Coordinates of N, CA and C in Angstrom, one line a residue:
X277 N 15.0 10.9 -5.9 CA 13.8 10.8 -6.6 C 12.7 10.2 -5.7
X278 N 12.8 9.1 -5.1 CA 11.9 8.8 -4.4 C 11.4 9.0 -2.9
X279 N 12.7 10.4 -2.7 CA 12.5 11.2 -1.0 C 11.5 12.1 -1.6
X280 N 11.9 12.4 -2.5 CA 11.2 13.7 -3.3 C 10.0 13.1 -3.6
X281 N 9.5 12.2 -3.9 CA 7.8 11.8 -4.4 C 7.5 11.6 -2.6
X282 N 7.9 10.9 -1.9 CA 7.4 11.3 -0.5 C 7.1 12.6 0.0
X283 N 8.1 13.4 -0.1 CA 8.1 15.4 0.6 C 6.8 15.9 -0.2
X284 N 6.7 15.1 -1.3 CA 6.0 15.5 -2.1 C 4.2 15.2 -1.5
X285 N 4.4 14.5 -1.1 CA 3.3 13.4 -1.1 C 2.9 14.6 0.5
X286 N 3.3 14.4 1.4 CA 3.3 15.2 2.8 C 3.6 16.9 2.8
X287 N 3.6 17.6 1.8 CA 3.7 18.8 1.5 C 2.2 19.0 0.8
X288 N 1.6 18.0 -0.4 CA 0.6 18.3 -0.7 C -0.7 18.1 0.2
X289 N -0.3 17.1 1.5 CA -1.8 16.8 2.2 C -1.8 18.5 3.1
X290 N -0.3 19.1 3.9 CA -0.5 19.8 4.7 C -1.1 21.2 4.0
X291 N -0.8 21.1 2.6 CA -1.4 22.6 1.6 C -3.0 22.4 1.7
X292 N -3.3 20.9 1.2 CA -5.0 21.0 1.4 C -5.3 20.6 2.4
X293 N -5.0 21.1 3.5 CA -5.9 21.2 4.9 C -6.1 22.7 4.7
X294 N -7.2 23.1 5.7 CA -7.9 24.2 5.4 C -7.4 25.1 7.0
X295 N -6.5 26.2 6.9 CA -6.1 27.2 8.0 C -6.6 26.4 9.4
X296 N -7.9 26.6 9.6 CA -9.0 26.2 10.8 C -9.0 25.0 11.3
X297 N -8.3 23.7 10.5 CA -7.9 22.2 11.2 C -7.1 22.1 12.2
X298 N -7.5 23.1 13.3 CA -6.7 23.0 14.5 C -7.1 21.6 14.9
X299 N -8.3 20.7 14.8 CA -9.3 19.4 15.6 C -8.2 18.5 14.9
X300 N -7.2 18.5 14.9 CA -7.0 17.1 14.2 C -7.2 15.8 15.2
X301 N -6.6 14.2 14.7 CA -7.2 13.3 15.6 C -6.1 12.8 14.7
X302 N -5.6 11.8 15.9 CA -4.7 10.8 15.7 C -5.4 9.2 15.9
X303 N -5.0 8.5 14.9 CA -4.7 6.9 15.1 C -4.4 6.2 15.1
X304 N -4.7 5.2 15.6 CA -3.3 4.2 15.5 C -3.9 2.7 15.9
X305 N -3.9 1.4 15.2 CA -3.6 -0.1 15.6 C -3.5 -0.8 14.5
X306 N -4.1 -1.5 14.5 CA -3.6 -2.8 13.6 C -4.5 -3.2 12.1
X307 N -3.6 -3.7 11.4 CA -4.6 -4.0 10.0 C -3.9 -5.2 9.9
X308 N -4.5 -5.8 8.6 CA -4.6 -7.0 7.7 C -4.5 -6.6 6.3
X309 N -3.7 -7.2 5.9 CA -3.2 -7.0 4.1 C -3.1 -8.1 3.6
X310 N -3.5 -8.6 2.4 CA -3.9 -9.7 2.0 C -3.3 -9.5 0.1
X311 N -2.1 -9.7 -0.2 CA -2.0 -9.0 -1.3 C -1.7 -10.3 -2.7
X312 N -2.6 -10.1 -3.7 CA -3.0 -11.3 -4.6 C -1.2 -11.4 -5.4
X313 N -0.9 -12.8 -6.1 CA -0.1 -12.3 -6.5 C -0.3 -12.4 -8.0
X314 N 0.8 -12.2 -8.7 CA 1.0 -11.5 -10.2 C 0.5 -12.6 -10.9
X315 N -0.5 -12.6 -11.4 CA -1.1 -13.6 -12.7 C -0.2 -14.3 -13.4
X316 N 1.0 -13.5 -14.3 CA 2.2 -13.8 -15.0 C 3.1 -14.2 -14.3
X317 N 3.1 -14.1 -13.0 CA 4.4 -14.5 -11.9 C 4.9 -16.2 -11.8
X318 N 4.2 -17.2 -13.1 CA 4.4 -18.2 -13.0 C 3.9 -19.0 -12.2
X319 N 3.3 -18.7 -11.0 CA 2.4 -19.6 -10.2 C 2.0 -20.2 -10.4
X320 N 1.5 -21.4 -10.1 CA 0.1 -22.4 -10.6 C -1.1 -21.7 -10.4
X321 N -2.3 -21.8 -11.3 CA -3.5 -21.1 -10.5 C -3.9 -22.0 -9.4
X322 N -4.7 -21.0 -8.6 CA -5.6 -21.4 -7.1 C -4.5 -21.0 -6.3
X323 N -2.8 -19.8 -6.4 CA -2.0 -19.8 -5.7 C -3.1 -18.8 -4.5
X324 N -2.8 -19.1 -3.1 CA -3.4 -18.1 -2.5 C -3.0 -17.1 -1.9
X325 N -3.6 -16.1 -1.7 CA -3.0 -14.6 -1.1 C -2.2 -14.1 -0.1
X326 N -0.9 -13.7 -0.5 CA 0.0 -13.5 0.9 C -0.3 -12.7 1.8
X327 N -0.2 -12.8 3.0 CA -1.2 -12.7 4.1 C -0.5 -11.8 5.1
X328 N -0.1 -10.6 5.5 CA 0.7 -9.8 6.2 C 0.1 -9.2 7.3
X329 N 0.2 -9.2 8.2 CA 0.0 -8.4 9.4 C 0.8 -6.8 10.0
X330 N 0.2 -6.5 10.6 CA 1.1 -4.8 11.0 C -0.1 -3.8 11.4
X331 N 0.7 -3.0 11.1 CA -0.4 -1.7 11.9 C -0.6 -0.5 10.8
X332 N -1.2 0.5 11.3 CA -1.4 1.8 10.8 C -1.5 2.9 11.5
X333 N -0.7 4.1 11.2 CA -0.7 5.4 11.8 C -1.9 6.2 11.1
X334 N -2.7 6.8 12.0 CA -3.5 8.1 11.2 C -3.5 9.0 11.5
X335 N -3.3 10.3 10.8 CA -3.3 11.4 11.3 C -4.4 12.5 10.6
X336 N -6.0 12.9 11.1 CA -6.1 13.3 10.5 C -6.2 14.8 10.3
X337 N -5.6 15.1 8.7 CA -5.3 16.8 9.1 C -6.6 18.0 8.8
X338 N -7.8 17.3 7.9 CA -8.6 18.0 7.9 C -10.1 17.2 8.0
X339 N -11.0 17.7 7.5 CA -12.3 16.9 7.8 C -12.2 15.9 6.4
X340 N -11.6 16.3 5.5 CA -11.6 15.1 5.0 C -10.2 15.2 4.0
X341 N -9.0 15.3 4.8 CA -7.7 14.8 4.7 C -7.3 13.7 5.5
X342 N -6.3 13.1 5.2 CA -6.0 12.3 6.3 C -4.2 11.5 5.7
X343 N -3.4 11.9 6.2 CA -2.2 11.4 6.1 C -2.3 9.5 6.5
X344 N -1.7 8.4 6.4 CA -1.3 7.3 6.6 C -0.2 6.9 6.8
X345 N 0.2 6.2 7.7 CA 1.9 5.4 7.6 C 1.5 4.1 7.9
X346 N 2.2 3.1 7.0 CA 1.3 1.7 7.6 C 2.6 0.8 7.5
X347 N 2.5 0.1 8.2 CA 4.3 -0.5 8.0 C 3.1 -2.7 8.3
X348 N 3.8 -3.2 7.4 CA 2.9 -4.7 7.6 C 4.4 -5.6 7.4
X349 N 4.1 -7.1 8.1 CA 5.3 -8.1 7.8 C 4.8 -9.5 8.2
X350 N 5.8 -9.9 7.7 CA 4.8 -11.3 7.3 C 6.9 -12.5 7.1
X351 N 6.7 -13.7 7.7 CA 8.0 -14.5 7.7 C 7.1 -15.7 7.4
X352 N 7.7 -16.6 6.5 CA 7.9 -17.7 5.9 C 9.0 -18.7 6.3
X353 N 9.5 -19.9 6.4 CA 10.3 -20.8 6.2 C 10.0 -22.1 5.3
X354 N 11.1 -22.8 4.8 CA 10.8 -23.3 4.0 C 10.4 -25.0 4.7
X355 N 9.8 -25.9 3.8 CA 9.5 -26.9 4.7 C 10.7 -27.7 5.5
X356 N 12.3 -27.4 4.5 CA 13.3 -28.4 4.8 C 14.0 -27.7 6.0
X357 N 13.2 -26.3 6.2 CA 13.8 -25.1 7.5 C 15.3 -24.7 7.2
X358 N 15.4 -24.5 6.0 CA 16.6 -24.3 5.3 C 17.1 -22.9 4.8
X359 N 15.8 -22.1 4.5 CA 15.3 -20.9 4.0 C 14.6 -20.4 4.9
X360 N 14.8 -18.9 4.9 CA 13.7 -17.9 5.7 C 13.7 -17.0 5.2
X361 N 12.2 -16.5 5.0 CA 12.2 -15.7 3.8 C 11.0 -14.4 4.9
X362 N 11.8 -13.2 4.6 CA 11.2 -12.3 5.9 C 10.8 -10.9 5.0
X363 N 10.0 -10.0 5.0 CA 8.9 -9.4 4.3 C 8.5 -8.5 4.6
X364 N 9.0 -6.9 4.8 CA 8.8 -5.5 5.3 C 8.1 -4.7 4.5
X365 N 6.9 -4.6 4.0 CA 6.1 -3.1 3.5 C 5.9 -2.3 4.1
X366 N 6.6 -0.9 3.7 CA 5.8 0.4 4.4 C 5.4 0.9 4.0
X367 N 4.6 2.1 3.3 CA 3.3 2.6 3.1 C 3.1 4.0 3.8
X368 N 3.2 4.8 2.8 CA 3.2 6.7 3.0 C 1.9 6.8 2.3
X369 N 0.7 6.9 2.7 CA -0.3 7.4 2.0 C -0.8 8.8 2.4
X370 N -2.1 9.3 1.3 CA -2.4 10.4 1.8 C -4.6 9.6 1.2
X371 N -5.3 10.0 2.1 CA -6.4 9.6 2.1 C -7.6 11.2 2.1
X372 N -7.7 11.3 1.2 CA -9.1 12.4 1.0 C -10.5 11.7 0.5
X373 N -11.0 12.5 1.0 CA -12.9 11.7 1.6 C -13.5 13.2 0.4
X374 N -14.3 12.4 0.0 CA -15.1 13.1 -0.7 C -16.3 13.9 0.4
X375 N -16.6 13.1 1.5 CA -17.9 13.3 2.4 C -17.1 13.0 4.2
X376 N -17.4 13.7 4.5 CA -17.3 13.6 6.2 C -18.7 12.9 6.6
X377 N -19.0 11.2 7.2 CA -19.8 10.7 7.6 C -19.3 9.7 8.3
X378 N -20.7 8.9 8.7 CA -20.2 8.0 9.5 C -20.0 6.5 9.0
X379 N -19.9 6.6 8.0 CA -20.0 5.9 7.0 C -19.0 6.7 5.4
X380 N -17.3 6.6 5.8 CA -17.0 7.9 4.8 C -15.9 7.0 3.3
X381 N -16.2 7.2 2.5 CA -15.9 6.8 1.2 C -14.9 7.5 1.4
X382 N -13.2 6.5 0.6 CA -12.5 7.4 0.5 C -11.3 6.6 -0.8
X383 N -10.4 7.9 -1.2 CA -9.2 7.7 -2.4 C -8.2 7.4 -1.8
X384 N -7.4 6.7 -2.1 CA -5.6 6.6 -1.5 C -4.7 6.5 -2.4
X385 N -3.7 7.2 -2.1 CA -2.7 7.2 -3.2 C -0.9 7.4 -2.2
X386 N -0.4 7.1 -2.5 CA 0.6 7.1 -1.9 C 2.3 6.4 -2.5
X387 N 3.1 6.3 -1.6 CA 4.2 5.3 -2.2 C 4.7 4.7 -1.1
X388 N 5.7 3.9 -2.0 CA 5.4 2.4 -0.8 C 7.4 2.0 -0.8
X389 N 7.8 1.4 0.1 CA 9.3 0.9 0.4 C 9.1 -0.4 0.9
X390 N 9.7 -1.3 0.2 CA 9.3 -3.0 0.5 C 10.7 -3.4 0.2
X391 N 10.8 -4.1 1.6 CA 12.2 -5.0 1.6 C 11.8 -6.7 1.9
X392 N 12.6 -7.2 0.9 CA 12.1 -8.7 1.5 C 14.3 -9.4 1.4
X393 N 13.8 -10.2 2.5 CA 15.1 -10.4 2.9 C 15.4 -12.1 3.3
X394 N 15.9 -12.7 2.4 CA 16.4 -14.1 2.4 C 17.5 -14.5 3.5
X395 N 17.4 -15.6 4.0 CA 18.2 -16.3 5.1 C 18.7 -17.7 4.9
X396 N 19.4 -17.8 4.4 CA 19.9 -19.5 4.9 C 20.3 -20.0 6.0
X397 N 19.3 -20.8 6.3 CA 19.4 -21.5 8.1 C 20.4 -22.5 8.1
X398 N 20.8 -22.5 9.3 CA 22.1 -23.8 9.6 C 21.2 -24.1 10.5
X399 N 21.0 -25.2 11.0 CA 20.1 -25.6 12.7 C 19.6 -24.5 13.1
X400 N 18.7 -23.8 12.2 CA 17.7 -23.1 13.0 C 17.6 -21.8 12.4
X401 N 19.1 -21.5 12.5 CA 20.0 -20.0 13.0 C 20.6 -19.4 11.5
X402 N 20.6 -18.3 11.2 CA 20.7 -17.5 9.9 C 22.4 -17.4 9.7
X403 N 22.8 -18.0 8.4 CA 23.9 -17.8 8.1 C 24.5 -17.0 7.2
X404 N 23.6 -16.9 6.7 CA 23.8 -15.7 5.4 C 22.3 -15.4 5.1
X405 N 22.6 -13.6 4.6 CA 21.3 -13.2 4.2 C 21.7 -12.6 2.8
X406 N 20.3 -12.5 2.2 CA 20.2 -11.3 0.8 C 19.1 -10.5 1.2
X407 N 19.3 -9.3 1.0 CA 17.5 -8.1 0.7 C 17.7 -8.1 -0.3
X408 N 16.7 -7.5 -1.0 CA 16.2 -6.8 -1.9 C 15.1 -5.3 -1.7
X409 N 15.4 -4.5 -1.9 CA 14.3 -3.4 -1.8 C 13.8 -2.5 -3.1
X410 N 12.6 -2.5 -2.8 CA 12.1 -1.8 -4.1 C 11.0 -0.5 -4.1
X411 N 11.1 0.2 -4.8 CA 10.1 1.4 -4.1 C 8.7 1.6 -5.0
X412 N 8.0 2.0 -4.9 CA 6.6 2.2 -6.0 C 5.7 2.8 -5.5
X413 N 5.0 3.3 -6.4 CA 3.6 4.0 -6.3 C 2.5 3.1 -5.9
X414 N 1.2 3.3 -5.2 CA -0.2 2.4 -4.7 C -1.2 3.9 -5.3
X415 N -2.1 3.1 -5.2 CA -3.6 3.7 -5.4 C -5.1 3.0 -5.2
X416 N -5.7 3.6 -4.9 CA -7.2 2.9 -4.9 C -8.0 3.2 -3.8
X417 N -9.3 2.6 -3.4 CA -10.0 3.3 -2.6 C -10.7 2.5 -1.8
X418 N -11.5 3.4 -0.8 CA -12.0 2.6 0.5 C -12.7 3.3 0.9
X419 N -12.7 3.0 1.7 CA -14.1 3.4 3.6 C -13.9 3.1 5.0
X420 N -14.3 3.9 5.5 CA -14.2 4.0 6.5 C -15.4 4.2 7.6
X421 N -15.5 3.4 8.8 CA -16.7 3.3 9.6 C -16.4 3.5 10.6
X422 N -17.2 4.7 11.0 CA -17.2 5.1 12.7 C -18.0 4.5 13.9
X423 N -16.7 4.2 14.8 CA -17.4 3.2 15.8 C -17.6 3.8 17.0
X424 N -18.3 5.4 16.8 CA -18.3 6.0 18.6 C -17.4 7.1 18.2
X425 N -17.1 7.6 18.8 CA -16.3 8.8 18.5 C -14.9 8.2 18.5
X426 N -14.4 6.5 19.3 CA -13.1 6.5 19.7 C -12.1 5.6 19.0
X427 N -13.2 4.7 18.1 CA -12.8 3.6 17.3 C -13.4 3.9 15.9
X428 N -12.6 3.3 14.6 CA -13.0 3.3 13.1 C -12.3 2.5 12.6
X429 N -13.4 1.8 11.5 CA -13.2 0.4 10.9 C -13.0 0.9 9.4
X430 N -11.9 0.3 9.0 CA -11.3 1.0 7.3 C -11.4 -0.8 6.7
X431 N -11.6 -0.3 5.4 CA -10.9 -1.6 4.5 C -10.9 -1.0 3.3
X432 N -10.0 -1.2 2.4 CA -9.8 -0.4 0.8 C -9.2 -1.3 0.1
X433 N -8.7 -0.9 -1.2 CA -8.3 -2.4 -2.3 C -7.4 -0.8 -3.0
X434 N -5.5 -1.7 -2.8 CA -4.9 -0.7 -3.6 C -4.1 -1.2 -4.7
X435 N -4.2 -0.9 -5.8 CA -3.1 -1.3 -6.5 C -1.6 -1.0 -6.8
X436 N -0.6 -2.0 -6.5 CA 0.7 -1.8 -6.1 C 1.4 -1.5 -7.3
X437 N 3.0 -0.7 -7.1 CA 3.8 -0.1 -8.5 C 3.3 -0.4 -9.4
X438 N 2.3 1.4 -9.3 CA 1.4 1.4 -10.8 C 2.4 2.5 -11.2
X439 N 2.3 2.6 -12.5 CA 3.5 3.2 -13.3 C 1.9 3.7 -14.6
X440 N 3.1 4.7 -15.0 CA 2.0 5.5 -16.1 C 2.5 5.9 -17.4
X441 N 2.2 5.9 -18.5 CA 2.5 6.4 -19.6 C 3.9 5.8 -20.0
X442 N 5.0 6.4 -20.4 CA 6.3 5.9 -20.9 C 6.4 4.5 -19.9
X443 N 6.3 5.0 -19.2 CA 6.9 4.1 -17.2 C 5.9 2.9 -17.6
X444 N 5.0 2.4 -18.5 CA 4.0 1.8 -18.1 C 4.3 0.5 -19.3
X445 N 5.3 -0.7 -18.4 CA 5.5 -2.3 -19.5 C 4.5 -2.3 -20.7
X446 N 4.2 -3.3 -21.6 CA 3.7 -3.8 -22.6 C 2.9 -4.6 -21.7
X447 N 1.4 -5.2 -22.7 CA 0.4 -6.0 -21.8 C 1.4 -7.4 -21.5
X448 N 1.3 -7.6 -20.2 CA 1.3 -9.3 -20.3 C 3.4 -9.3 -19.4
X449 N 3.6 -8.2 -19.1 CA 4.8 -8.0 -18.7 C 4.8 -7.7 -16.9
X450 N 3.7 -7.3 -16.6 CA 3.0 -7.7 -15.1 C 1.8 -8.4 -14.9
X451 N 1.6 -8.6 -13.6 CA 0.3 -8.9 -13.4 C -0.7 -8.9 -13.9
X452 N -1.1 -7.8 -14.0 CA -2.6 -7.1 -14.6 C -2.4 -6.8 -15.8
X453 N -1.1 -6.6 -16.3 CA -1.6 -5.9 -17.8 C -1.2 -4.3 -17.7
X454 N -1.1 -3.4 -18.8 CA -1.3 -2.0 -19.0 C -2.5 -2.3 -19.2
X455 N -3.3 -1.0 -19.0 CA -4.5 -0.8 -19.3 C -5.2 0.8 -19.1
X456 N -5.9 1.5 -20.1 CA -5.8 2.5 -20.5 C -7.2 3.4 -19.9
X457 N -6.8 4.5 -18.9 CA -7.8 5.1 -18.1 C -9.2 5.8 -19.2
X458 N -10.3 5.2 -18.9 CA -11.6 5.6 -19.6 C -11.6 6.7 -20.1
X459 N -11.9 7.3 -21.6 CA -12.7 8.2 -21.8 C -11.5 9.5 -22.7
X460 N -10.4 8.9 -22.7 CA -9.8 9.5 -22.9 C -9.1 9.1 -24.3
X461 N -9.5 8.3 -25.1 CA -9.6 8.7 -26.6 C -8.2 8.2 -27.2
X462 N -7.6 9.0 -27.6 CA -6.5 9.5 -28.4 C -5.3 9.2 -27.6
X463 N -5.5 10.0 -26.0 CA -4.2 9.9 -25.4 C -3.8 8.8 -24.6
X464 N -4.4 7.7 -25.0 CA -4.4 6.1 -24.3 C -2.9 5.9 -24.4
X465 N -1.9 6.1 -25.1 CA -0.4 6.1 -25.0 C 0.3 6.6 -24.0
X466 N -0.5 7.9 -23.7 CA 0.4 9.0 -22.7 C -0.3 8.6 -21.2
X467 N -1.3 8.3 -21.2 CA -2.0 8.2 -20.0 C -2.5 6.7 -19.5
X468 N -2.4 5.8 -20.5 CA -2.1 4.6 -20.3 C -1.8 4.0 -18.9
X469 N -2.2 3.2 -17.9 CA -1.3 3.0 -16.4 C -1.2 1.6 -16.5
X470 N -0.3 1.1 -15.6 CA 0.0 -0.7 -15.4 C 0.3 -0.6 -13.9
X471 N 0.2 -2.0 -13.4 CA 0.2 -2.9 -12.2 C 0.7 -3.6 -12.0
X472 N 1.1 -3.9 -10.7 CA 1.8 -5.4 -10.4 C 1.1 -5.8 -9.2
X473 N 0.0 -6.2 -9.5 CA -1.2 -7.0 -8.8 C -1.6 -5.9 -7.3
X474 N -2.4 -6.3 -6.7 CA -3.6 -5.3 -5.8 C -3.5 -6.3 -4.4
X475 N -3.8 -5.2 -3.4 CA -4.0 -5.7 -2.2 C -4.7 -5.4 -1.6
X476 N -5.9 -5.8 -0.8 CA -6.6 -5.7 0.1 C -6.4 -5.1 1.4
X477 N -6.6 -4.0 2.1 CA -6.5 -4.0 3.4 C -7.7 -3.9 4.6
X478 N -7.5 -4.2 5.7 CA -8.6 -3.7 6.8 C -8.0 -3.6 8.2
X479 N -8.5 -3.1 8.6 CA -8.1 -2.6 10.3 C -9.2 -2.1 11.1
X480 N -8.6 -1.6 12.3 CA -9.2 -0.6 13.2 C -8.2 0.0 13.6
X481 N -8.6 1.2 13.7 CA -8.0 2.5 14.8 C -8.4 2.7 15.5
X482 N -7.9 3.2 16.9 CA -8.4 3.8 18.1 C -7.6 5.4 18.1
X483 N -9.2 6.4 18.2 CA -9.1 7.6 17.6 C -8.1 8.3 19.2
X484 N -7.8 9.1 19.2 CA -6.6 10.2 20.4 C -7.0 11.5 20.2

């Protein structure tokens, strides 16, 4: 199921490139992810935003397609250095621009593989571990700024395992709530979407 929402995902950017995207442009360096956590997640309020570092691949396949792979990680220990708690997101997007500028607005949508992996330390040194891995859908949107032909400055806001319709908890069972896409009346049940809180990103690439 969820090799299949990826093939899926990289079958539909390579259909909407257009024959003539022979120009493509590759990139590649570093971002910042900053991802809030779940409202309901029992926290105290004023908890603040877990803070992940990593990179991003770009590939892009048309003037206003653009494939993503973004892999970010982030380690913790606990104060008694007893626990270590270590934090793998990767991230398959696909990025379409409404407008080719220098200054270019854009949609993301994608799905995501997150492993977070527990350690109990003996003096220092890991004696036993647990992962956990979980898979989900993102979405949301951004921009992108051109710095010269060789460099581009991105930052977007995505929301993480959004789920829709049947798939989609009762209010108050994640983060954010279910909450029901505008305008659409009657089929608020069927088309309904929910979240488990939103992340921030930013980078640069250096274009190839």
């Amino acid at each position: 199921m969820h090799l299949r929402a990826a093939l899926c995902l990289v079958a539909f950017a390579f259909l909407s490139a257009p024959p003539a995207a022979a120009a493509q442009a590759v990139g590649i360096g570093p971002r910042l992810s900053l991802v809030r956590p779940d409202a309901d997640a029992g926290l105290p309020d004023g908890t603040p935003s877990d803070r992940y570092t990593g990179g991003a691949l770009r590939l892009r396949i048309s003037p206003r397609t653009a494939i993503e792979l973004a892999a970010d990680w982030k380690s913790t220990t606990s104060e008694d250095a007893t626990v270590r708690l270590r934090t793998y997101p990767v991230q398959g997007s696909l990025l379409l621009y409404p407008v080719n500028a220098s200054l270019a607005p854009y949609i993301v949508g994608g799905v995501g593989w997150y492993s977070q992996t527990m350690e109990a330390l003996i003096e220092g040194e890991p004696a036993a571990a647990m992962t956990e891995r979980r898979f989900g859908y993102h979405g949301g949107f951004g921009a992108d700024i051109k710095m010269g032909k060789r460099a581009t400055l991105f930052a977007d806001y995505r929301y993480r395992f959004i789920r829709f319709g049947d798939d989609a908890p009762d209010d108050g069972e994640n983060g954010a709530g279910a909450f029901g896409i505008p305008g659409l009346g009657s089929l608020f049940d069927t088309f309904r979407m929910s979240h488990e809180g939103a992340m921030w990103t930013g980078g640069v690439v250096i274009n190839f």
